[in-house]
Coordinates of C-alpha atoms in Angstrom, one line a residue:
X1 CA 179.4 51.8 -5.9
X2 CA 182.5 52.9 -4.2
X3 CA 180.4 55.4 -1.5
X4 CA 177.9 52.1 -1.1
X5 CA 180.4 49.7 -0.3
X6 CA 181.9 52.3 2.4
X7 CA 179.1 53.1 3.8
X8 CA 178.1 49.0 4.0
X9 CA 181.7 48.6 5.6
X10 CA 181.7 51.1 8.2
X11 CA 177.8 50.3 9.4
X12 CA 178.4 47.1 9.7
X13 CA 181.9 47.5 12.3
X14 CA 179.4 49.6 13.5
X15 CA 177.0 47.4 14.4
X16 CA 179.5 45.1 16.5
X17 CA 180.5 48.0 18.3
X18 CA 177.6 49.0 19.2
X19 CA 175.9 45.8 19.7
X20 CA 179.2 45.0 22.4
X21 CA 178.7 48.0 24.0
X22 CA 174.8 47.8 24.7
X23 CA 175.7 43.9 26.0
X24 CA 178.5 44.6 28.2
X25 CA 177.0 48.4 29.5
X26 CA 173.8 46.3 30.3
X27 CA 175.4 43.5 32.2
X28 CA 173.4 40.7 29.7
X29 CA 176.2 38.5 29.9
X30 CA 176.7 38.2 33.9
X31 CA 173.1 38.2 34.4
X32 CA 172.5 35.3 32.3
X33 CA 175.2 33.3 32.3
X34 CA 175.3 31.2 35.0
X35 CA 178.6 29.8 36.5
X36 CA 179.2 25.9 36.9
X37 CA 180.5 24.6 40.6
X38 CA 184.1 24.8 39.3
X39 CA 183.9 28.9 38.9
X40 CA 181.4 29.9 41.8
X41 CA 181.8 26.9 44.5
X42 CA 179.4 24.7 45.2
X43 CA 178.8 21.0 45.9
X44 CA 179.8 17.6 44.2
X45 CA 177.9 14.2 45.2
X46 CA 178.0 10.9 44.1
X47 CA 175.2 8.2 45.5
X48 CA 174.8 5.0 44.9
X49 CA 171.5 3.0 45.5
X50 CA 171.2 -0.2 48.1
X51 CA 169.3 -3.2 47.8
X52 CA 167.2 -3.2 51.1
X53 CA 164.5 -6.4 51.6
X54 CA 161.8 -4.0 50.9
X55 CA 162.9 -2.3 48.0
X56 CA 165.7 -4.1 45.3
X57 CA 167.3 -1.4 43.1
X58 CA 166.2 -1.8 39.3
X59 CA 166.3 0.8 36.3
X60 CA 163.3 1.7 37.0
X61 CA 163.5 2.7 40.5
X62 CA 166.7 5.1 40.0
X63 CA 165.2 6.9 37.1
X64 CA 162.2 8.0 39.9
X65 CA 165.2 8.5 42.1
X66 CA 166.2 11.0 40.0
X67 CA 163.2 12.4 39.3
X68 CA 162.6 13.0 43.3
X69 CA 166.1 14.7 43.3
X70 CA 165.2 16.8 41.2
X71 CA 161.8 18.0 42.0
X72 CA 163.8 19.0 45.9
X73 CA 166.7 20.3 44.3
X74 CA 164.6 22.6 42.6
X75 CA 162.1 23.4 45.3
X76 CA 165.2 25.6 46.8
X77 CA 166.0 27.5 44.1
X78 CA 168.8 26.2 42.9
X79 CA 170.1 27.7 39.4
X80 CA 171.2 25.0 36.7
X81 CA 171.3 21.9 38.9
X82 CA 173.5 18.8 37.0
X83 CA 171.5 15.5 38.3
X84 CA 172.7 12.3 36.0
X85 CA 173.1 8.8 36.1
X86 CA 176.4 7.0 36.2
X87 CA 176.5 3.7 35.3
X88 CA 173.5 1.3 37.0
X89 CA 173.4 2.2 40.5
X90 CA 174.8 5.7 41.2
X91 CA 173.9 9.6 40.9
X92 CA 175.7 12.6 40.5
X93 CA 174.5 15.5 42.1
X94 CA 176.4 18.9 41.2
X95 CA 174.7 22.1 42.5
X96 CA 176.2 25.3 41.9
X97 CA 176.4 28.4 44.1
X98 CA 175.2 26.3 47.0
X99 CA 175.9 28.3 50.6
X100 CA 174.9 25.4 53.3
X101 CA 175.8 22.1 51.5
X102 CA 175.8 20.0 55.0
X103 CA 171.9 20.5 54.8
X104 CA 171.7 20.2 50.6
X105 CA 173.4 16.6 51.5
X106 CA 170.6 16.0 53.7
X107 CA 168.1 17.3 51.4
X108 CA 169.5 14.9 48.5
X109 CA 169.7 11.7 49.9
X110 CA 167.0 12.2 53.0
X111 CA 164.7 9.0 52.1
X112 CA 161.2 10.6 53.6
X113 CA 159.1 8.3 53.9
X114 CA 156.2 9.3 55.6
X115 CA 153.6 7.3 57.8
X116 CA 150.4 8.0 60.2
X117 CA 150.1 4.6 61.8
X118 CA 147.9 3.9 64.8
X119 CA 148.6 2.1 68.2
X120 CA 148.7 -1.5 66.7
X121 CA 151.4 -0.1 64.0
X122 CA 149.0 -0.3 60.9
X123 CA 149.6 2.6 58.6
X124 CA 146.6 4.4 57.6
X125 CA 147.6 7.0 55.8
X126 CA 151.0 7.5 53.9
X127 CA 153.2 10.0 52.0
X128 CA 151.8 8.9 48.3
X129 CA 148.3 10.2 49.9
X130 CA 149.7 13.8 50.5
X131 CA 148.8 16.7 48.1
X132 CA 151.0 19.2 49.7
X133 CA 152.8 20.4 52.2
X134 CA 153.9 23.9 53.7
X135 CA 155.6 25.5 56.5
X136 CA 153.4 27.6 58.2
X137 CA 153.5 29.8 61.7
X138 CA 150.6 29.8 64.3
X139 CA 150.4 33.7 64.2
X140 CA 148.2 33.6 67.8
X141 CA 151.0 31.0 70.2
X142 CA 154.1 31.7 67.4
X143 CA 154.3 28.1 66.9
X144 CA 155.9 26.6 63.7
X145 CA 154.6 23.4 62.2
X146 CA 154.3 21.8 58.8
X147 CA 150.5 22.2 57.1
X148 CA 149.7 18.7 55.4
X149 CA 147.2 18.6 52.7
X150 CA 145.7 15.1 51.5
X151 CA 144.5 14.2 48.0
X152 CA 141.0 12.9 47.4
X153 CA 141.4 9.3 48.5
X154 CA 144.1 10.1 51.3
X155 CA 141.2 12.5 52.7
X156 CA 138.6 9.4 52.7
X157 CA 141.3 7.3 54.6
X158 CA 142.0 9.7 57.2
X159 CA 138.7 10.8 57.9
X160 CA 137.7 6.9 58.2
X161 CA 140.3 6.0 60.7
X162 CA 139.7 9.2 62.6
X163 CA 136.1 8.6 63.0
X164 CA 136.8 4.9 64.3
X165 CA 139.1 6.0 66.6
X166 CA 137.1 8.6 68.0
X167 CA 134.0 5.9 68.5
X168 CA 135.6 3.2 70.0
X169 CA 137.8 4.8 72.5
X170 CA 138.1 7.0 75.0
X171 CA 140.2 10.1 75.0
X172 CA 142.6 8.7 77.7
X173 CA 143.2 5.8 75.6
X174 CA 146.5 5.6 74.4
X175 CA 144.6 3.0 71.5
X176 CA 143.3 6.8 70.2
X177 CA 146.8 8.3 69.0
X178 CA 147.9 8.0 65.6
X179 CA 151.5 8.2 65.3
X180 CA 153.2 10.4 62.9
X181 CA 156.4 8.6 61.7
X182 CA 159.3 9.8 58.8
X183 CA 161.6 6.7 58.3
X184 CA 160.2 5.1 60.4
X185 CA 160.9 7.8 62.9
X186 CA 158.4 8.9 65.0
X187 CA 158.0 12.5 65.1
X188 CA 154.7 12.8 66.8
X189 CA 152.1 10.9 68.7
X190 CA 149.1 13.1 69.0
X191 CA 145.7 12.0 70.5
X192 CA 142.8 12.2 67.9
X193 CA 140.5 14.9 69.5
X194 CA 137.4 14.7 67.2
X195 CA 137.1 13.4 63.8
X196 CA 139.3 14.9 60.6
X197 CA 136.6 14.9 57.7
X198 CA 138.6 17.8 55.7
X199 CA 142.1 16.1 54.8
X200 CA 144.3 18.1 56.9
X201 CA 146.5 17.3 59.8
X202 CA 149.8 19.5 61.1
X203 CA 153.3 18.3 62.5
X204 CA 155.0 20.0 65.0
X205 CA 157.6 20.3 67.0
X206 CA 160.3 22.7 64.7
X207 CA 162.3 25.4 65.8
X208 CA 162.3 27.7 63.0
X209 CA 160.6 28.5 59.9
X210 CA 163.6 27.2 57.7
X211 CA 163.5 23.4 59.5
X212 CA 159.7 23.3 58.8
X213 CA 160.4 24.3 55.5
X214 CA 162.9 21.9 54.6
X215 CA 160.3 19.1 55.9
X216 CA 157.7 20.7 53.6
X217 CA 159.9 20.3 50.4
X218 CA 160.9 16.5 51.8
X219 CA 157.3 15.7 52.2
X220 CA 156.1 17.3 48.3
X221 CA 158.9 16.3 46.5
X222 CA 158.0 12.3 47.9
X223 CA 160.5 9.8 49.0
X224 CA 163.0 7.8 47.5
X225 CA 162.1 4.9 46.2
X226 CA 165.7 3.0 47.2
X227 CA 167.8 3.6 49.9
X228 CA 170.7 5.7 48.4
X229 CA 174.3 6.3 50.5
X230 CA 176.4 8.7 49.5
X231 CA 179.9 7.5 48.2
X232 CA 181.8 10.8 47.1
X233 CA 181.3 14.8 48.3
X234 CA 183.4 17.3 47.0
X235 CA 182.7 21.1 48.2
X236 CA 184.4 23.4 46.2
X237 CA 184.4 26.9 48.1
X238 CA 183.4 30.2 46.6
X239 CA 187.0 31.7 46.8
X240 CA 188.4 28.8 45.0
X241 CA 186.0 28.9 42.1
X242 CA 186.8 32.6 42.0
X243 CA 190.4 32.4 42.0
X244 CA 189.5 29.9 39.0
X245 CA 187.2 32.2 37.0
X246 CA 189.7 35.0 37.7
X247 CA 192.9 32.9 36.2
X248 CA 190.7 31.1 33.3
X249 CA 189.7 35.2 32.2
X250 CA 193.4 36.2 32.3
X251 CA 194.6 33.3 30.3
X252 CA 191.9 33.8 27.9
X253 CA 192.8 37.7 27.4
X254 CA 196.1 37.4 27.0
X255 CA 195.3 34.8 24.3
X256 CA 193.2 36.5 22.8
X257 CA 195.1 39.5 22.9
X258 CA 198.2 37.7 21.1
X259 CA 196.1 36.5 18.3
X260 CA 195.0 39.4 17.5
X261 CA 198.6 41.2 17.7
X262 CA 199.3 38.2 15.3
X263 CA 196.5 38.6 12.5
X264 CA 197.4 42.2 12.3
X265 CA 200.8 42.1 12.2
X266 CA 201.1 38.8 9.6
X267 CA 198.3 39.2 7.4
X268 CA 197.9 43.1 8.2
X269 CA 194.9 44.6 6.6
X270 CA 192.6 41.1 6.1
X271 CA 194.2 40.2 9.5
X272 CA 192.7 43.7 11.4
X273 CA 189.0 42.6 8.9
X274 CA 189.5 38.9 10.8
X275 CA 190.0 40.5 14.3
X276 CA 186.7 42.5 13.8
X277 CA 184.7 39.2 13.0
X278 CA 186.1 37.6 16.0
X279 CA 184.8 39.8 18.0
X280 CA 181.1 39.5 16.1
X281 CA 182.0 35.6 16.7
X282 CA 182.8 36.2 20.6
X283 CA 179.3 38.6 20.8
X284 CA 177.2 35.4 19.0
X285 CA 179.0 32.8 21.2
X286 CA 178.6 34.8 24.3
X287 CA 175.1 36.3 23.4
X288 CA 174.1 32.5 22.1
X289 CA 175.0 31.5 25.9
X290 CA 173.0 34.1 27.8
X291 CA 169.8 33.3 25.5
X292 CA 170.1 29.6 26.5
X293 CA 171.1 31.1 30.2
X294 CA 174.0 28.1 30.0
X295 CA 176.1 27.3 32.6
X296 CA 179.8 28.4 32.0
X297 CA 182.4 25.6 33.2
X298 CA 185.8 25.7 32.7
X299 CA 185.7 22.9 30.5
X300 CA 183.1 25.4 28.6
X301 CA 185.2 28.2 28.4
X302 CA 188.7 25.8 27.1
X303 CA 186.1 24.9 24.4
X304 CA 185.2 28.7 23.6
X305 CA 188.9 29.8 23.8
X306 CA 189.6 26.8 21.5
X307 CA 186.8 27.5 19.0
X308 CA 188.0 30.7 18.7
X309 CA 191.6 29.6 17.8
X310 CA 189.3 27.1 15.1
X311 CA 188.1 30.6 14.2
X312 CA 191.0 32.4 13.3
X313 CA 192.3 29.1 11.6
X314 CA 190.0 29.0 9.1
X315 CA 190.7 33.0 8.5
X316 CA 194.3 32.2 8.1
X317 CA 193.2 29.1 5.4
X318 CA 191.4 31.9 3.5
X319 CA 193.9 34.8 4.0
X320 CA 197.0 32.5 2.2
X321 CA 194.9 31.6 -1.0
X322 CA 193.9 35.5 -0.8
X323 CA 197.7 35.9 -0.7
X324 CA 198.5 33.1 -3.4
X325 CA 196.0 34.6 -5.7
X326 CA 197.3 38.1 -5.5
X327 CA 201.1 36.9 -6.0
X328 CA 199.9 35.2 -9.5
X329 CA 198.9 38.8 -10.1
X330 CA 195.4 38.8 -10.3
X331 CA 193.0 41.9 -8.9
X332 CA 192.1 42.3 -5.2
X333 CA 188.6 41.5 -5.5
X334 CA 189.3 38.4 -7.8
X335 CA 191.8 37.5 -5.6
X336 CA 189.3 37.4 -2.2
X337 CA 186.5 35.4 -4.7
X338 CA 188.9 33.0 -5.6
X339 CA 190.8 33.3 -2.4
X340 CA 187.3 32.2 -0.3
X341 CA 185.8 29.6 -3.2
X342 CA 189.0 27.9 -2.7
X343 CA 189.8 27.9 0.7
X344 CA 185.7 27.2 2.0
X345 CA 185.8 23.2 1.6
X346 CA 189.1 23.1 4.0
X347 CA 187.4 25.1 6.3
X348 CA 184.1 23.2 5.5
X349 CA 186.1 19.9 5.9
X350 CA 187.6 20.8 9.1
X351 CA 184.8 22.0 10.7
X352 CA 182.6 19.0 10.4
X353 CA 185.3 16.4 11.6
X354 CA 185.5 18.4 14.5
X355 CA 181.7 18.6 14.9
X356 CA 181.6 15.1 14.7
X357 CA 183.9 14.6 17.8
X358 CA 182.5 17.3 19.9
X359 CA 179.2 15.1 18.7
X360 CA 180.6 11.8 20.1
X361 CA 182.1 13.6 23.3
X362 CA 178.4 14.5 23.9
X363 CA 176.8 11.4 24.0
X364 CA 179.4 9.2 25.6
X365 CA 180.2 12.1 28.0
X366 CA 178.8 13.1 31.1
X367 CA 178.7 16.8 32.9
X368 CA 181.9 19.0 32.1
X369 CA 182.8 16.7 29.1
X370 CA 179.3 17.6 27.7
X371 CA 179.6 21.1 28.5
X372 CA 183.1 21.3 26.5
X373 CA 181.4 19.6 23.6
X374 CA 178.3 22.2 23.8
X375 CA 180.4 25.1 24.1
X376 CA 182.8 23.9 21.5
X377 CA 180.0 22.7 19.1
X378 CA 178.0 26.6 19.1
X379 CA 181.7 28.2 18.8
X380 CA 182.4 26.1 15.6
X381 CA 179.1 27.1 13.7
X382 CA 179.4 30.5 14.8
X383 CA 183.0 30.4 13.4
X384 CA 181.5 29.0 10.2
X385 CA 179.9 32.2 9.6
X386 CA 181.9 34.8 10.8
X387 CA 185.2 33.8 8.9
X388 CA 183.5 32.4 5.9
X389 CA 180.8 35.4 5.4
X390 CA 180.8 38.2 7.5
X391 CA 184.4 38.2 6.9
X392 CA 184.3 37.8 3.0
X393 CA 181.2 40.3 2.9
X394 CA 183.5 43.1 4.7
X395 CA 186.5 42.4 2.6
X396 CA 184.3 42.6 -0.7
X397 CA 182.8 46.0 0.6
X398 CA 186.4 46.8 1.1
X399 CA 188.0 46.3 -2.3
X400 CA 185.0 47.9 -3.8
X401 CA 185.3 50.5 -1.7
X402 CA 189.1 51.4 -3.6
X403 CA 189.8 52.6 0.1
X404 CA 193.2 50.7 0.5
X405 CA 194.2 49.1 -3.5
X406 CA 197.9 48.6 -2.0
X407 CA 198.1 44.6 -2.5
X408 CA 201.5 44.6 0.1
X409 CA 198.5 45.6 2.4
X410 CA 196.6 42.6 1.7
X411 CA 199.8 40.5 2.5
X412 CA 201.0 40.0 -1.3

């Protein structure tokens, strides 16, 4: 029994070890955790939509507002974009890690609305007729355009108005252009040659491969159903969110070094048990993260470094009716039972009003404040189980063990 429980204790402190050391040696944690704007840079943006004549803001037009956003936010790759409603008529916009946010602005609120409209201004053919779009290079002449795709009916519509064209006027006529416009902005004005029966046209006219491209995503992600204007931008730069990340570590260090110092040092033997399960409860947490590849804020990480304070809490509830047991002069082992039977609906109690808040900051919340509740909701139940049973089960192992009988060790 005593060789059993031991052997139980030691593979298990084990185990953390080991599992820390493959995490950290293989980099799990920075690969797939991914900072928020306030701890790698990035950009802040708050639009509001505009009532125009042709298109009145409603609830239902923002929601596809949204949706636009973020079908060209992610079109460039951007990791963990935050896109969310505020209130009835505004957006916020928070993308992380950004390097060139005078052109993500663009990107955002750029209305794209495209048009083919002939000589007499009738539009033919528009942007909800488009399949796709893509930046392409003419590898003969080294010209860069944008390749347009249309869907089934857009291709009927173009090849109809091409073939009119084409039979009523002559190639000098200007009556045989068709006008290429993006809000309302002509971009081209090229003659129709022959007629287009396949569904494909080109614009041209960019510079570089990266201009085209951005007109590609424009043109597939669609356009905006409402006029939006940008009221707020904040750009946080990467030095800043690293100074940021760099303080927020320090602090949490040195906190957590001190509370471990302190569990040690007042509870001794239980306390050096506790600081082992905080560090299985900092692996979970941490490990919990880079499954969900969460972004880390630093409204995340005050709710990690305050869910582990919750942690060692509910160790030090435990530890005293350990202690108050043991006083009254009963046996170590009966003195953890009871100490843990008594203390578990305190801990059980204080857990759950303070899942309940994190619970209400959620919903009522927006961005960071949802992130602290997140981050502060996972740290809780993880808490849950490292103080109330991985803690218990190597303290049990421990007194079976006989290893250390000396109750002054065990804070009597």
């Amino acid at each position: 029994m005593r060789t059993k429980s031991l052997i139980s204790l030691l593979l298990t402190i084990a185990l953390i070890a080991v599992s820390g050391y493959l995490l950290i040696h293989f980099k799990v944690f920075q690969k797939h955790i991914n900072l928020g704007l306030d701890l790698q840079g990035g950009l802040h943006v708050v639009m509001e939509a505009v009532d125009t004549p042709e298109a009145p803001v409603t609830d239902d037009s923002l929601d596809r507002v949204k949706a636009v956003i973020e079908r060209r936010v992610n079109e460039t790759g951007v990791k963990e974009p935050i896109i969310q409603r505020e209130g009835k008529r505004r957006l916020i916009v928070e993308l992380a890690g950004i390097k060139n946010p005078d052109a993500a602005i663009d990107l955002i609120g750029k209305t794209a609305v495209l048009q083919f409209k002939t000589s007499d201004g009738k539009v033919v053919v528009s942007g909800s007729d488009l399949k796709d779009a893509q930046a392409a290079k003419n590898p003969t002449t080294g010209e860069i355009y944008v390749a347009l795709e249309f869907n089934k009916e857009g291709t009927k519509k173009f090849a109809d108005v091409t073939s009119e064209l084409v039979q009523k006027y002559s190639e000098s006529d200007p009556r045989r252009r068709i006008g290429i416009y993006l809000d309302q902005q002509q971009l081209q004005n090229p003659v129709v040659r022959e007629p287009i029966p396949n569904g494909r046209a080109q614009i041209n006219g960019y510079n570089t491969l990266e201009e085209a491209a951005k007109m590609a995503v424009l043109l597939r992600s669609g356009a905006l159903p409402v006029k939006m204007e940008k009221v707020y931008t904040q750009t946080v730069g990467p030095t800043l969110g690293a100074d940021s990340l760099a303080k927020s570590t320090k602090a949490g260090i040195v906190g957590i070094i001190a509370i471990l110092i302190f569990m040690i040092a007042y509870y001794r033997i239980p306390g050096l048990i506790a600081n082992v399960a905080l560090a299985a409860y900092a692996l979970i947490v941490l490990g919990l993260f880079a499954a969900l590849q969460a972004t880390l804020t630093l409204p995340g990480i005050a709710g990690f470094l305050l869910s582990i304070g919750m942690a060692v809490d509910a160790n030090i509830i435990i530890f005293e009716r350990v202690k108050e047991e043991l006083r009254e002069g009963n046996s170590l082992r009966r003195s953890i039972e009871s100490g843990f039977s008594r203390a578990f609906w305190t801990v059980f109690d204080s857990n759950v009003t303070t899942l309940i808040a994190a619970a209400i900051l959620y919903y009522f919340g927006t961005g960071a404040i949802r992130g602290f509740a997140i981050t502060l909701s996972i740290g809780i139940l993880a808490s849950m189980f490292t103080a109330i049973t991985l803690t218990r089960f190597m303290l049990r192992n421990l007194a079976d063990s006989k290893l250390i009988t000396n109750k002054k060790l065990y804070g009597a």
